Amino acid sequence: GTRETAWLNVTGFARDLQNLRHFSLKSEFGFADARVLGPLVGNPPDVGAVTGTALINDLDGTPGIDDFKLKGGRPNVFQIEAAGRFGDIRGVDGLEAHLNLDAANLAVLGELLHRPLPPIGPFGFSGEVEGHKGEVVTHGVEARLDRTYLQGSFSGSFTSGRRPHFTAQLQAPELYLDDIGVQPRRASEPAEPALTPPRVSPESGQPLFADTPIDFGPLREFDSQFSFSADRVFDEGGAFLQNVRLDGKLEDGALSLHHTAFDFDGGTIEGVAELDSSASPPTVVLRANAQDMLLRRLLEQLNESNAYSGKLYAKADLRTRGKSQHELVSGLEGEFVAWVDGGTIAVKHAGALTRDLIHAIRDKLTHRKFEKLNCLVADFELDGGVAKVRTLVVDAEDTVTVGEGAVDLATETLHLRFVPKPRAASVASMAMTVAVTGPLGQPTVKVEKGGMATSSVKAIFEKLELVTGVRPLLEIWQKLTGHDPSRSECAKLLGSVQ
């Protein structure tokens, strides 16, 4: 060949040319454009010029490569440097090599491997690679995706007739979600088209949960067992997760995260999740507990977030099935419970949902920014995508507010009422029952005439006890928080444990 296209120089000997046995050949080769190798490897991308050397021999009856070196590529597109040996070319066995690889993004590697990969990167890899009988093992791995650096080990099994199986143990000091193609859709980007007409009124905008079928196909293309850890995880706003630990497996299209834990907003969230894409329709199970989450951090988007204090505890036990976002939320079943057992709340928010004028007046006259929060309890039961209120109470310094109703995720609508009871009887008439209804994206807040006198939650205020689900709530609360219920403001509100 020629240096401008592709070339090969070979020196050595062969004692049996007819059967190509007992030979030793030293080769030098290269190509200026990988596309000239199309007839051999099938439509490769143009990754630049690559040169190499290899000592190929069959002195003992097994053809192999005792020594090979490969180097080249195109800067800022694809570059490779490799050195090692290949014990058995015919059996694709005995690979031992050190590999350095850089690519503009993963899509370039996808073209080389004839597999579609997302165009995220730039990508880099350095590590030891071994191959034995269809099994590829890497160790001492150092990889990067733009700003995210990974360390650990990776192996893959490519046995004929079976799905590939991968095993990975990776850790990252810092993980940037946009580096791996995971980031929230910006408001300026178009929403996914729905297969059916919008389920909400036009003024509320696009539906929150699309009808577009989710592509679960990639989950059925390979099996995997993996563990991952990261000190910090970043999104567009900065670090929002710390001490992330993830262990799971993917088998026959069923993804199981049997241990997940991370620190979020001052607290810790632990849970398990299962997604079986092989079921028809696919099924999802989620169980999670949250502890010691700082209320102020959760409400940082509010103007008065500095007026909040206290710690949030929560428990979720959810299951559903479906092929789209809409089907998944429409089939949600289970429960969600959350508590805040003491802290402070912004005065201007304490009576906002009940149009509590006493809070508005005190805010203007005293300039008081916060008041004591004795207890907040939110307990929802979900069935058929409808989250029905079992308990919804905000017990603050000046007012106790009880909510009732439901959130219908299937139709993306709210059906809630908030009934206040000021502690000062002289201002009771200044707090009004409020109904919050309509689409999630643009609800309507309306004051109800008659106030508490016509409310179905009036009996709750007469005793300040929740007559249903008291013991289960208190037992769950005690287990999550580790606090003594007899010393808790929430316990006083919910009812004492006998």
XYZ file of C-alpha atoms in Angstrom:
498
model
C 0.000 0.000 0.000
C 0.937 3.660 0.319
C 1.484 5.972 3.245
C -1.364 8.150 1.924
C -3.892 5.309 2.251
C -2.927 2.096 4.075
C 0.256 0.063 4.182
C 1.723 -3.137 5.604
C 5.317 -4.374 5.862
C 5.972 -7.961 6.958
C 9.283 -9.733 7.587
C 9.848 -13.243 8.962
C 9.451 -16.886 7.998
C 6.826 -19.616 7.670
C 7.713 -23.310 7.568
C 4.237 -24.393 6.414
C 2.724 -21.817 4.068
C 0.033 -24.180 2.805
C -1.542 -24.579 6.266
C -0.161 -21.285 7.636
C 1.545 -22.947 10.598
C 4.919 -22.639 12.315
C 5.518 -19.024 11.372
C 6.989 -15.901 12.941
C 6.151 -12.581 11.328
C 7.075 -9.059 12.368
C 4.631 -6.554 10.939
C 4.519 -2.789 10.686
C 1.302 -1.219 9.496
C -0.709 1.961 9.339
C -3.521 3.833 7.637
C -4.198 7.482 7.009
C -7.960 7.047 6.888
C -9.745 4.158 8.640
C -12.441 4.182 5.956
C -10.091 2.339 3.592
C -10.515 -0.650 5.953
C -14.246 -0.719 5.294
C -14.180 -4.051 3.404
C -12.449 -5.645 6.408
C -14.193 -4.129 9.447
C -17.372 -2.635 8.018
C -17.868 1.108 7.545
C -15.585 2.562 10.247
C -15.611 6.324 10.956
C -12.673 8.507 9.965
C -10.696 8.622 13.224
C -7.390 9.782 11.723
C -4.090 8.105 10.998
C -3.028 5.095 13.109
C 0.258 3.175 13.040
C 1.378 0.031 14.838
C 3.663 -2.956 15.108
C 3.000 -6.595 15.983
C 5.046 -9.780 16.355
C 2.766 -12.625 15.195
C 3.883 -16.225 15.506
C 2.709 -19.821 15.583
C 5.780 -21.634 16.821
C 3.866 -23.969 19.186
C 0.725 -24.531 17.097
C -1.271 -21.645 18.597
C -1.258 -18.415 16.552
C -0.821 -15.382 18.783
C 0.682 -11.937 19.067
C 3.620 -11.741 21.456
C 3.919 -7.994 21.251
C 1.782 -5.305 19.667
C 1.730 -1.534 19.815
C -0.865 0.804 18.395
C -0.895 4.594 18.339
C -2.641 7.371 16.470
C -5.903 9.118 15.834
C -7.141 12.618 15.176
C -6.726 15.275 17.925
C -10.017 16.314 19.559
C -11.836 13.462 17.760
C -10.294 10.098 18.634
C -6.865 9.041 19.907
C -5.621 5.611 20.930
C -2.455 4.189 22.436
C -2.257 0.476 23.257
C 0.422 -2.109 23.969
C 0.250 -5.769 24.952
C -0.068 -9.340 23.748
C -2.723 -11.723 22.411
C -2.098 -15.358 23.330
C -4.600 -17.004 20.990
C -5.944 -15.169 17.966
C -8.195 -18.010 16.749
C -9.756 -18.610 20.183
C -9.906 -14.877 20.966
C -8.160 -15.654 24.246
C -5.196 -14.446 26.260
C -5.442 -10.687 25.699
C -3.246 -8.632 28.028
C -2.867 -4.946 27.231
C -2.615 -1.445 28.558
C -5.008 0.938 26.826
C -5.227 4.724 26.684
C -8.225 6.092 24.817
C -9.624 9.574 24.220
C -12.695 10.504 22.180
C -14.653 13.664 21.534
C -17.743 11.832 22.830
C -19.182 8.357 23.273
C -20.908 8.465 19.887
C -17.480 8.157 18.200
C -16.836 4.931 20.118
C -20.332 3.766 19.227
C -19.496 4.069 15.529
C -16.377 1.943 16.023
C -18.299 -0.696 17.996
C -21.355 -0.522 15.713
C -23.549 0.296 18.727
C -25.522 3.531 19.217
C -24.097 5.549 22.120
C -25.143 9.047 23.259
C -22.972 11.992 22.140
C -21.783 12.856 25.665
C -18.191 13.584 26.539
C -15.369 14.232 25.996
C -14.461 10.693 27.029
C -11.164 9.277 28.274
C -10.039 5.841 29.444
C -6.836 4.411 30.893
C -6.380 0.945 32.358
C -5.293 -2.659 32.060
C -7.406 -4.900 29.815
C -7.504 -8.697 29.860
C -9.538 -11.023 27.644
C -10.186 -14.735 28.168
C -12.744 -16.934 26.355
C -15.210 -14.149 25.612
C -14.637 -12.421 28.968
C -13.064 -8.952 29.048
C -11.784 -7.681 32.398
C -10.368 -4.249 33.173
C -8.695 -3.084 36.355
C -6.866 0.004 37.456
C -9.414 1.910 35.411
C -9.327 5.692 35.268
C -12.041 7.124 33.041
C -13.542 10.551 32.533
C -16.618 12.087 30.985
C -15.814 15.787 30.677
C -15.503 16.927 34.361
C -16.477 13.557 35.883
C -13.598 11.212 36.759
C -14.233 7.540 37.526
C -12.013 4.891 39.081
C -12.554 1.180 39.603
C -12.954 -1.998 37.582
C -15.163 -3.235 34.778
C -15.704 -6.602 33.118
C -17.888 -7.929 30.344
C -18.913 -11.359 29.097
C -19.686 -11.766 25.397
C -20.491 -15.482 25.130
C -22.088 -16.397 21.816
C -25.856 -16.897 21.962
C -26.331 -15.002 25.241
C -26.890 -11.391 26.148
C -23.705 -9.564 27.131
C -23.167 -9.416 30.889
C -21.287 -6.551 32.548
C -19.933 -6.135 36.055
C -18.786 -2.728 37.294
C -17.418 -1.300 40.522
C -16.876 2.416 40.071
C -16.381 5.450 42.264
C -16.196 9.161 41.518
C -15.124 12.054 43.746
C -17.538 14.286 41.819
C -20.299 13.301 39.391
C -21.822 15.924 37.068
C -25.237 14.893 35.776
C -24.923 16.775 32.504
C -21.682 14.853 31.811
C -23.614 11.565 31.701
C -26.590 12.955 29.792
C -28.901 13.204 32.826
C -30.335 16.682 33.342
C -33.808 18.206 33.673
C -35.540 19.459 30.555
C -35.269 23.233 30.388
C -38.477 25.241 30.330
C -37.567 26.654 26.915
C -37.326 23.203 25.340
C -40.449 21.746 23.695
C -42.415 19.185 25.683
C -42.744 15.599 24.535
C -45.765 15.201 22.231
C -48.723 13.383 23.795
C -50.554 10.543 22.080
C -53.901 11.747 23.406
C -55.383 15.244 23.850
C -54.195 17.183 26.914
C -55.859 16.091 30.144
C -55.754 19.605 31.561
C -57.215 22.916 30.474
C -55.219 24.900 27.889
C -54.335 27.688 30.331
C -52.357 25.250 32.496
C -49.903 24.480 29.710
C -48.632 21.070 28.684
C -49.449 17.968 30.760
C -46.811 17.187 33.362
C -46.788 13.462 32.556
C -46.428 12.552 28.881
C -48.270 9.715 27.154
C -45.225 9.020 24.985
C -44.158 5.376 25.494
C -40.906 5.005 27.390
C -38.230 3.047 25.523
C -37.294 0.209 27.902
C -35.532 -1.677 25.091
C -31.958 -0.924 26.253
C -32.691 -2.673 29.580
C -33.270 -5.929 27.697
C -30.080 -5.811 25.621
C -27.645 -6.856 28.382
C -27.394 -8.036 32.007
C -25.327 -6.318 34.645
C -24.260 -6.266 38.273
C -22.902 -2.967 39.530
C -21.929 -0.803 42.470
C -21.251 2.922 42.359
C -20.254 5.585 44.858
C -19.718 9.338 44.588
C -18.691 11.894 47.179
C -20.749 14.635 45.546
C -23.278 14.859 42.694
C -23.790 18.131 40.811
C -26.629 19.488 38.713
C -26.905 22.918 37.094
C -27.353 24.553 40.507
C -24.279 22.948 42.100
C -23.763 20.041 44.503
C -27.077 18.649 45.755
C -26.253 15.048 46.735
C -23.426 13.784 48.931
C -22.092 10.358 49.903
C -24.001 8.504 47.182
C -23.945 4.693 47.381
C -25.692 2.499 44.827
C -25.773 -1.296 44.442
C -27.927 -3.147 41.949
C -28.325 -5.614 39.141
C -30.035 -5.905 35.772
C -31.186 -9.359 34.707
C -33.623 -10.382 31.968
C -34.850 -6.787 31.701
C -35.500 -6.446 35.457
C -33.538 -3.634 37.130
C -33.144 -3.913 40.903
C -31.491 -1.256 43.075
C -31.276 -3.311 46.249
C -29.384 -0.629 48.171
C -29.479 3.101 47.557
C -28.327 5.756 50.012
C -27.332 9.409 49.765
C -27.233 12.599 51.809
C -29.613 15.318 50.660
C -30.336 18.706 52.222
C -28.704 17.835 55.528
C -30.413 14.452 55.843
C -30.130 10.901 54.585
C -32.352 9.025 52.133
C -32.217 5.239 51.867
C -34.324 2.945 49.752
C -34.788 0.159 47.250
C -36.295 0.273 43.766
C -37.345 -2.310 41.196
C -38.223 -1.858 37.527
C -39.265 -4.953 35.581
C -39.322 -3.966 31.913
C -40.017 -7.573 30.846
C -43.479 -7.490 32.444
C -46.437 -6.356 30.355
C -46.890 -3.567 31.187
C -43.610 -2.817 33.001
C -43.851 -2.641 36.819
C -42.145 -0.283 39.278
C -41.723 -0.615 43.062
C -40.164 2.073 45.278
C -39.586 2.011 49.035
C -37.646 4.826 50.684
C -37.046 6.512 54.045
C -35.784 10.061 54.596
C -34.354 11.324 57.895
C -33.059 14.624 59.297
C -33.657 16.636 56.115
C -33.364 20.372 56.835
C -36.642 22.161 56.152
C -34.866 25.411 55.319
C -32.779 23.726 52.603
C -35.855 22.082 51.076
C -37.567 25.460 50.772
C -34.629 27.487 49.473
C -36.683 28.687 46.483
C -39.050 30.576 48.806
C -38.293 34.205 49.633
C -38.740 33.515 53.347
C -36.753 30.270 53.493
C -34.511 31.660 56.258
C -37.565 31.758 58.517
C -37.879 27.971 58.369
C -36.167 25.488 60.654
C -36.745 21.913 61.729
C -36.065 18.489 60.260
C -38.221 16.517 57.852
C -38.772 12.764 58.103
C -40.579 10.842 55.372
C -41.523 7.314 54.285
C -42.697 6.175 50.848
C -43.993 2.765 49.781
C -45.179 2.956 46.176
C -45.860 0.591 43.296
C -47.267 1.013 39.799
C -47.209 -0.310 36.236
C -47.339 1.299 32.830
C -45.577 2.046 29.545
C -45.549 5.866 29.773
C -45.217 8.559 32.424
C -48.985 9.056 32.405
C -49.727 5.339 32.827
C -47.168 5.052 35.628
C -48.587 7.923 37.711
C -52.160 6.857 36.929
C -51.510 3.425 38.431
C -49.706 4.546 41.586
C -50.662 2.679 44.752
C -49.251 2.759 48.271
C -48.603 5.475 50.814
C -46.494 8.532 51.511
C -46.012 9.973 55.001
C -43.932 12.986 56.112
C -43.369 14.746 59.467
C -41.703 17.850 60.813
C -41.602 17.592 64.596
C -40.872 21.121 65.757
C -39.128 24.130 64.250
C -40.196 27.474 62.810
C -42.313 28.605 59.875
C -42.522 31.936 58.008
C -45.360 34.070 59.382
C -46.496 35.116 55.900
C -46.836 31.443 54.903
C -48.411 30.095 58.095
C -51.860 31.340 57.146
C -51.422 31.762 53.397
C -53.479 28.762 52.279
C -56.325 29.687 54.624
C -56.311 33.416 53.861
C -55.592 33.962 57.555
C -55.833 37.736 58.059
C -54.441 37.589 61.594
C -51.078 36.493 60.203
C -51.123 39.252 57.614
C -51.889 41.874 60.272
C -49.207 40.634 62.666
C -46.679 40.503 59.846
C -47.332 44.182 59.072
C -47.494 45.448 62.676
C -44.746 43.434 64.381
C -42.470 42.657 61.402
C -42.127 39.201 62.876
C -40.654 36.926 60.211
C -41.319 33.506 61.759
C -43.359 31.721 64.377
C -43.057 28.410 66.168
C -43.943 25.254 64.223
C -45.100 22.569 66.625
C -45.825 19.838 64.112
C -46.467 19.160 60.438
C -47.920 15.823 59.314
C -48.762 14.854 55.714
C -50.132 11.331 55.247
C -51.415 10.283 51.801
C -52.835 6.982 50.599
C -52.503 6.369 46.860
C -54.867 4.231 44.807
C -55.267 4.395 41.027
C -53.103 7.502 40.806
C -55.224 9.376 43.373
C -53.356 10.558 46.478
C -56.063 10.835 49.143
C -55.384 12.814 52.302
C -55.495 10.668 55.416
C -53.847 13.283 57.635
C -52.739 16.794 56.703
C -52.073 19.070 59.694
C -49.904 22.150 60.245
C -49.782 22.995 63.975
C -48.149 26.426 64.251
C -47.871 28.953 67.072
C -50.957 31.001 66.153
C -53.073 28.625 64.065
C -53.742 24.948 63.515
C -54.633 24.121 59.898
C -56.172 20.823 58.778
C -56.385 19.776 55.150
C -58.600 17.256 53.404
C -59.210 16.045 49.855
C -57.024 14.458 47.206
C -54.502 15.012 44.425
C -55.478 13.190 41.220
C -52.256 12.485 39.340
C -54.087 10.721 36.496
C -56.021 13.873 35.579
C -53.355 16.197 37.032
C -55.869 18.023 39.194
C -56.155 19.179 42.817
C -59.187 18.766 45.104
C -58.065 20.136 48.478
C -59.571 22.173 51.331
C -57.657 23.854 54.145
C -59.506 24.693 57.360
C -57.839 26.908 60.021
C -58.430 27.302 63.737
C -56.644 30.304 65.320
C -55.678 29.720 68.930
C -57.086 33.121 69.882
C -60.873 32.820 69.826
C -61.229 36.570 69.293
C -59.724 36.332 65.806
C -61.328 33.043 64.734
C -63.549 34.846 62.249
C -60.482 36.267 60.505
C -59.322 32.820 59.276
C -61.280 31.327 56.393
C -61.547 27.898 54.808
C -59.900 27.793 51.398
C -60.470 25.354 48.509
C -57.579 24.629 46.145
C -58.852 23.027 42.956
C -58.060 22.697 39.273
C -55.006 21.624 37.266
C -51.669 21.082 38.982
C -50.011 23.594 36.702
C -52.470 26.412 37.488
C -54.734 25.713 40.472
C -57.550 27.960 41.643
C -57.554 29.188 45.261
C -61.026 30.178 46.480
C -62.371 31.201 49.887
C -65.378 29.171 51.042
C -68.305 30.907 52.713
C -69.234 29.660 56.147
C -65.708 28.676 57.062
C -65.163 25.952 59.588
C -68.801 25.582 60.599
C -69.573 23.663 57.413
C -66.303 21.742 57.273
C -66.153 17.968 57.529
C -62.962 18.332 59.584
C -64.674 20.265 62.389
C -64.622 17.208 64.649
C -60.853 17.067 64.383
C -60.540 20.510 65.925
C -62.890 19.705 68.799
C -60.397 17.168 70.203
C -57.253 18.004 68.238
C -56.841 14.265 67.732
C -56.829 12.323 64.505
C -59.205 9.449 65.061
C -57.910 7.230 62.238
C -54.471 5.778 61.752
C -53.006 7.219 64.964
C -51.088 4.198 66.194
C -49.533 3.214 62.802
C -48.425 6.808 62.226
C -46.830 7.113 65.637
C -45.080 3.772 65.310
C -43.642 4.716 61.904
C -42.675 8.170 63.191
C -40.867 6.741 66.223
C -38.962 4.231 64.078
C -37.848 6.870 61.589
C -36.902 9.614 64.038
C -35.834 7.596 67.063
C -37.607 10.168 69.251
C -39.702 9.437 72.333
C -43.356 10.011 71.311
C -44.273 11.141 74.828
C -41.980 14.179 74.384
C -43.145 15.027 70.885
C -45.439 17.869 69.840
C -46.586 15.656 66.957
C -47.497 12.915 69.448
C -49.605 15.386 71.430
C -51.412 16.392 68.262
C -51.936 12.877 66.919
C -52.973 11.377 70.237
C -51.010 9.684 73.003
C -49.769 6.103 72.694
C -51.589 3.854 75.144
